[in-house]
Short mmCIF file of C-alpha atoms and ligand atoms in Angstrom, two decimals:
data_model
loop_
_atom_site.label_atom_id
_atom_site.label_comp_id
_atom_site.label_asym_id
_atom_site.label_seq_id
_atom_site.Cartn_x
_atom_site.Cartn_y
_atom_site.Cartn_z
CA MET A 1 106.45 60.79 13.83
CA SER A 2 107.67 57.96 11.71
CA LYS A 3 105.15 55.16 10.56
CA LYS A 4 104.27 52.38 12.97
CA ILE A 5 104.90 48.82 12.33
CA ASN A 6 101.84 46.86 11.84
CA VAL A 7 102.20 43.45 13.36
CA THR A 8 99.40 40.90 12.88
CA ILE A 9 99.63 38.12 15.38
CA TRP A 10 97.67 35.02 14.05
CA ASN A 11 96.65 32.15 16.54
CA GLU A 12 95.08 29.07 15.81
CA PHE A 13 93.45 29.64 19.41
CA ARG A 14 92.11 26.16 19.89
CA HIS A 15 94.26 24.90 23.03
CA GLU A 16 93.23 27.92 25.17
CA LYS A 17 89.56 27.17 24.89
CA THR A 18 89.70 23.36 25.48
CA ASP A 19 92.52 22.93 27.87
CA GLU A 20 92.42 24.33 31.36
CA ASN A 21 96.18 24.42 31.84
CA VAL A 22 96.61 26.40 28.83
CA LYS A 23 93.76 28.49 29.57
CA ASN A 24 95.29 29.41 32.91
CA LEU A 25 98.70 30.02 31.51
CA TYR A 26 97.38 32.20 28.51
CA PRO A 27 93.78 33.56 29.43
CA ASN A 28 93.65 35.81 26.71
CA GLY A 29 95.25 33.48 24.18
CA ILE A 30 98.84 33.02 23.25
CA HIS A 31 98.38 36.03 20.68
CA GLY A 32 96.88 38.06 23.46
CA LYS A 33 100.01 37.47 25.73
CA ILE A 34 102.19 38.30 22.78
CA ALA A 35 100.20 41.39 21.98
CA GLU A 36 100.42 42.57 25.64
CA PHE A 37 104.31 42.72 25.61
CA LEU A 38 104.66 43.84 21.93
CA SER A 39 102.53 46.76 22.84
CA GLU A 40 105.31 47.99 25.25
CA CYS A 41 107.01 49.10 22.02
CA ASP A 42 105.74 52.53 21.19
CA ASP A 43 106.37 51.89 17.43
CA ILE A 44 104.31 48.82 17.07
CA ASN A 45 100.50 48.40 16.28
CA VAL A 46 99.27 45.19 17.06
CA THR A 47 96.14 43.44 15.38
CA LEU A 48 94.81 39.99 16.59
CA ALA A 49 93.78 37.25 14.25
CA ALA A 50 92.43 33.81 14.95
CA LEU A 51 91.57 30.80 12.63
CA ASP A 52 87.86 30.88 13.75
CA ASP A 53 87.58 34.61 12.69
CA PRO A 54 85.92 35.42 9.43
CA TYR A 55 88.19 34.87 6.44
CA GLN A 56 90.44 32.92 9.06
CA GLY A 57 91.44 36.21 10.48
CA LEU A 58 93.16 37.56 7.45
CA PRO A 59 90.85 39.35 4.94
CA ASP A 60 92.57 41.50 2.36
CA GLU A 61 92.32 44.70 4.32
CA VAL A 62 94.32 43.10 7.31
CA LEU A 63 96.79 41.13 5.41
CA ASN A 64 97.58 43.96 2.97
CA ASN A 65 98.21 46.19 5.80
CA THR A 66 100.47 43.80 7.77
CA ASP A 67 104.19 44.62 7.77
CA VAL A 68 105.07 41.38 9.83
CA LEU A 69 102.82 38.53 10.24
CA MET A 70 103.51 36.34 13.39
CA TRP A 71 102.02 32.73 13.27
CA TRP A 72 101.27 30.11 16.03
CA GLY A 73 99.39 27.03 15.09
CA HIS A 74 99.45 23.42 16.00
CA MET A 75 96.39 21.08 15.88
CA ALA A 76 94.64 22.55 12.79
CA HIS A 77 97.22 23.42 10.44
CA HIS A 78 95.30 21.50 7.70
CA GLU A 79 92.28 23.89 8.25
CA VAL A 80 94.20 26.82 6.96
CA ASP A 81 92.87 27.65 3.43
CA ASP A 82 95.33 27.13 0.63
CA ALA A 83 94.32 30.20 -1.09
CA LEU A 84 95.08 32.25 2.06
CA VAL A 85 98.39 30.42 2.31
CA GLU A 86 99.28 31.68 -1.29
CA ARG A 87 98.22 35.33 -0.31
CA ILE A 88 100.55 35.22 2.48
CA ARG A 89 103.36 33.76 0.52
CA SER A 90 102.81 36.23 -2.22
CA ARG A 91 102.87 39.26 0.16
CA VAL A 92 106.32 37.80 1.80
CA TYR A 93 107.81 37.41 -1.62
CA ASN A 94 106.51 40.29 -3.48
CA LYS A 95 105.97 42.94 -0.90
CA GLY A 96 108.49 42.06 1.78
CA MET A 97 106.24 41.21 4.60
CA GLY A 98 108.06 39.74 7.45
CA PHE A 99 107.00 36.29 8.67
CA ILE A 100 107.77 34.99 12.21
CA ALA A 101 106.93 31.30 12.58
CA LEU A 102 106.52 30.33 16.36
CA HIS A 103 107.11 27.06 18.00
CA SER A 104 104.79 24.50 16.10
CA ALA A 105 104.36 26.89 13.17
CA HIS A 106 107.30 24.71 11.87
CA TYR A 107 104.50 22.52 10.45
CA SER A 108 102.20 25.31 9.46
CA LYS A 109 101.29 25.70 5.62
CA PRO A 110 102.54 29.19 5.45
CA PHE A 111 106.16 28.30 6.71
CA GLN A 112 106.37 25.16 4.70
CA ARG A 113 105.37 27.12 1.48
CA ILE A 114 107.34 30.25 2.15
CA VAL A 115 110.66 28.34 3.17
CA GLY A 116 110.32 25.38 1.19
CA THR A 117 110.29 22.63 3.64
CA SER A 118 108.18 19.87 5.20
CA GLY A 119 109.19 21.31 8.63
CA ASN A 120 109.86 17.68 9.78
CA LEU A 121 111.47 17.17 13.22
CA SER A 122 111.51 14.86 16.13
CA TRP A 123 109.97 15.81 19.42
CA GLY A 124 109.50 14.46 22.98
CA ASP A 125 108.63 15.08 26.63
CA ASP A 126 108.89 18.67 28.12
CA GLN A 127 112.31 19.25 29.78
CA LYS A 128 114.84 21.82 30.59
CA GLU A 129 116.33 23.76 27.52
CA ILE A 130 119.42 25.93 27.33
CA MET A 131 119.18 28.11 24.35
CA TRP A 132 122.61 29.45 23.05
CA ASN A 133 123.02 32.81 21.51
CA LEU A 134 125.37 32.05 18.35
CA MET A 135 125.32 35.56 16.90
CA PRO A 136 125.48 38.46 19.52
CA SER A 137 126.04 40.86 16.53
CA HIS A 138 122.71 40.02 14.95
CA PRO A 139 119.85 42.45 15.40
CA ILE A 140 117.53 39.65 16.89
CA ALA A 141 120.20 39.02 19.41
CA ALA A 142 120.42 42.59 20.51
CA GLY A 143 120.43 42.70 24.41
CA ILE A 144 120.06 38.99 24.79
CA PRO A 145 122.55 37.10 27.08
CA ASP A 146 125.02 34.39 25.73
CA HIS A 147 122.54 31.78 26.96
CA ILE A 148 118.98 31.49 28.21
CA VAL A 149 117.92 28.77 30.70
CA LEU A 150 114.07 27.72 30.16
CA ASP A 151 113.13 25.22 32.94
CA VAL A 152 110.45 23.42 30.91
CA GLU A 153 109.93 23.40 27.20
CA GLU A 154 108.61 20.72 24.86
CA LEU A 155 111.56 18.68 23.27
CA TYR A 156 112.28 19.60 19.70
CA ALA A 157 115.29 17.67 18.29
CA GLU A 158 117.49 17.38 15.10
CA PRO A 159 117.31 16.35 12.43
CA PHE A 160 115.01 19.51 11.45
CA ALA A 161 114.37 19.22 7.84
CA ILE A 162 114.81 22.73 6.84
CA PRO A 163 117.05 24.30 4.24
CA GLN A 164 120.29 25.72 5.88
CA PRO A 165 119.27 28.90 7.46
CA ASP A 166 120.72 31.94 5.98
CA GLU A 167 121.48 32.91 9.52
CA LEU A 168 121.55 30.69 12.61
CA VAL A 169 121.10 33.09 15.44
CA PHE A 170 120.04 30.37 18.33
CA THR A 171 120.73 26.71 18.83
CA SER A 172 119.42 24.84 21.96
CA TRP A 173 120.72 21.99 24.07
CA PHE A 174 117.91 19.77 25.72
CA GLU A 175 118.33 18.02 29.09
CA HIS A 176 118.12 14.53 27.53
CA GLY A 177 120.95 15.38 25.12
CA PHE A 178 119.34 16.44 22.07
CA ILE A 179 120.29 19.77 20.05
CA PHE A 180 117.90 21.86 17.87
CA ARG A 181 118.41 24.91 15.43
CA SER A 182 115.88 27.12 17.65
CA GLY A 183 116.36 30.48 15.94
CA CYS A 184 116.65 30.72 12.17
CA CYS A 185 116.53 33.45 9.71
CA TYR A 186 115.77 33.16 6.10
CA ARG A 187 115.19 35.50 3.11
CA ARG A 188 112.64 34.73 0.39
CA GLY A 189 111.95 37.07 -2.39
CA ALA A 190 111.77 40.59 -0.83
CA GLY A 191 110.90 39.12 2.52
CA LYS A 192 112.39 38.16 5.83
CA ILE A 193 111.47 35.08 7.81
CA PHE A 194 112.23 34.24 11.30
CA TYR A 195 111.62 30.65 12.83
CA PHE A 196 111.66 30.59 16.64
CA GLN A 197 111.14 27.33 18.71
CA PRO A 198 110.14 28.15 22.38
CA GLY A 199 106.26 28.38 22.95
CA HIS A 200 104.67 25.21 23.48
CA GLU A 201 101.01 25.92 24.68
CA SER A 202 101.55 24.37 28.31
CA CYS A 203 104.81 26.02 28.90
CA PRO A 204 105.42 29.63 30.20
CA SER A 205 107.96 30.82 27.66
CA TYR A 206 105.96 33.82 26.40
CA HIS A 207 106.17 35.08 30.02
CA ASN A 208 109.92 35.02 30.01
CA PRO A 209 111.09 38.52 29.48
CA VAL A 210 114.36 37.53 27.30
CA ILE A 211 112.00 35.60 25.17
CA GLN A 212 109.83 38.45 24.88
CA GLN A 213 112.90 40.80 23.96
CA ILE A 214 113.85 38.33 21.14
CA ILE A 215 110.28 38.43 19.72
CA LYS A 216 110.29 42.22 19.84
CA ASN A 217 113.77 42.43 18.24
CA ALA A 218 112.64 39.88 15.40
CA VAL A 219 109.68 42.21 14.60
CA HIS A 220 111.87 45.11 14.17
CA TRP A 221 114.36 42.97 12.05
CA ALA A 222 111.61 41.66 9.80
CA VAL A 223 110.10 44.85 8.91
CA PRO A 224 109.99 45.21 5.03
CA ASN A 225 112.59 47.44 3.55
CA ASP A 226 111.17 50.87 2.03
CA PHE A 227 111.65 49.57 -1.40
CA GLY A 228 110.11 52.66 -2.99
CA TYR A 229 108.93 50.65 -5.96
CA ASN A 230 106.98 47.57 -6.25
CA VAL A 231 109.26 44.48 -5.88
CA ASP A 232 107.08 42.34 -8.02
CA PHE A 233 108.82 39.18 -9.22
CA GLY A 234 107.79 37.84 -12.42
CA CYS A 235 107.51 41.29 -13.77
CA PRO A 236 106.57 40.70 -17.49
CA TRP A 237 108.80 43.64 -18.82
CA ILE A 238 111.99 45.19 -18.02
CA PRO A 239 112.07 48.90 -17.96
CA ALA A 240 115.10 50.81 -19.15
CA ILE A 241 117.56 51.48 -16.35
CA VAL A 242 118.43 54.94 -17.48
ZN1 ZN B 1 104.11 22.17 21.34
#
């Protein structure tokens, strides 16, 4: 049997403890909900991590065994330890760990540091969103219809202060006339990064089967290549090629 993909789902896990609506929508936490549907994939092993866990959920033995790290944070980005952020960045760049930034993780320290952006955007009231599939040929869009209607999501709007995505898989229209690049792929060092906008804590997007399929596809896309050698950028010497 081939090796399973080790996915660690990191969640700030604060809203679910303090807000009744969010608790009702995600009784086991947003990370618990994502774990539930990812576990439908036979080739995925899920580990849960939260900000208030020891070592902020990511001690070496967890991070160094993670193939794809998923990140949901919102109100406590500033509490995430800078040394941890550097360990995450290094694992993406040098070991090829995949990084999937969900929703408000556009402002998370790891996303800012890995991609090189402030993550600034505009936002507003919850409203209807239509997400358009721009790249049906992309692995993350496999099996996804040409558009997805979300009856209610938090408005995220352009301009979104990100570098041009290497691949722009989804873009969204919002009911009040705004647009937003909602599914963006990057490559940094040896790693692959996907930013995916739906997932406000008081909206049911992670219950939507199409959103779930996109996240499953993103995990499979973000798996590190089997380099067969240590991709360590900044190697102090160059070995002979022949
Ligand atoms: Zn939000």
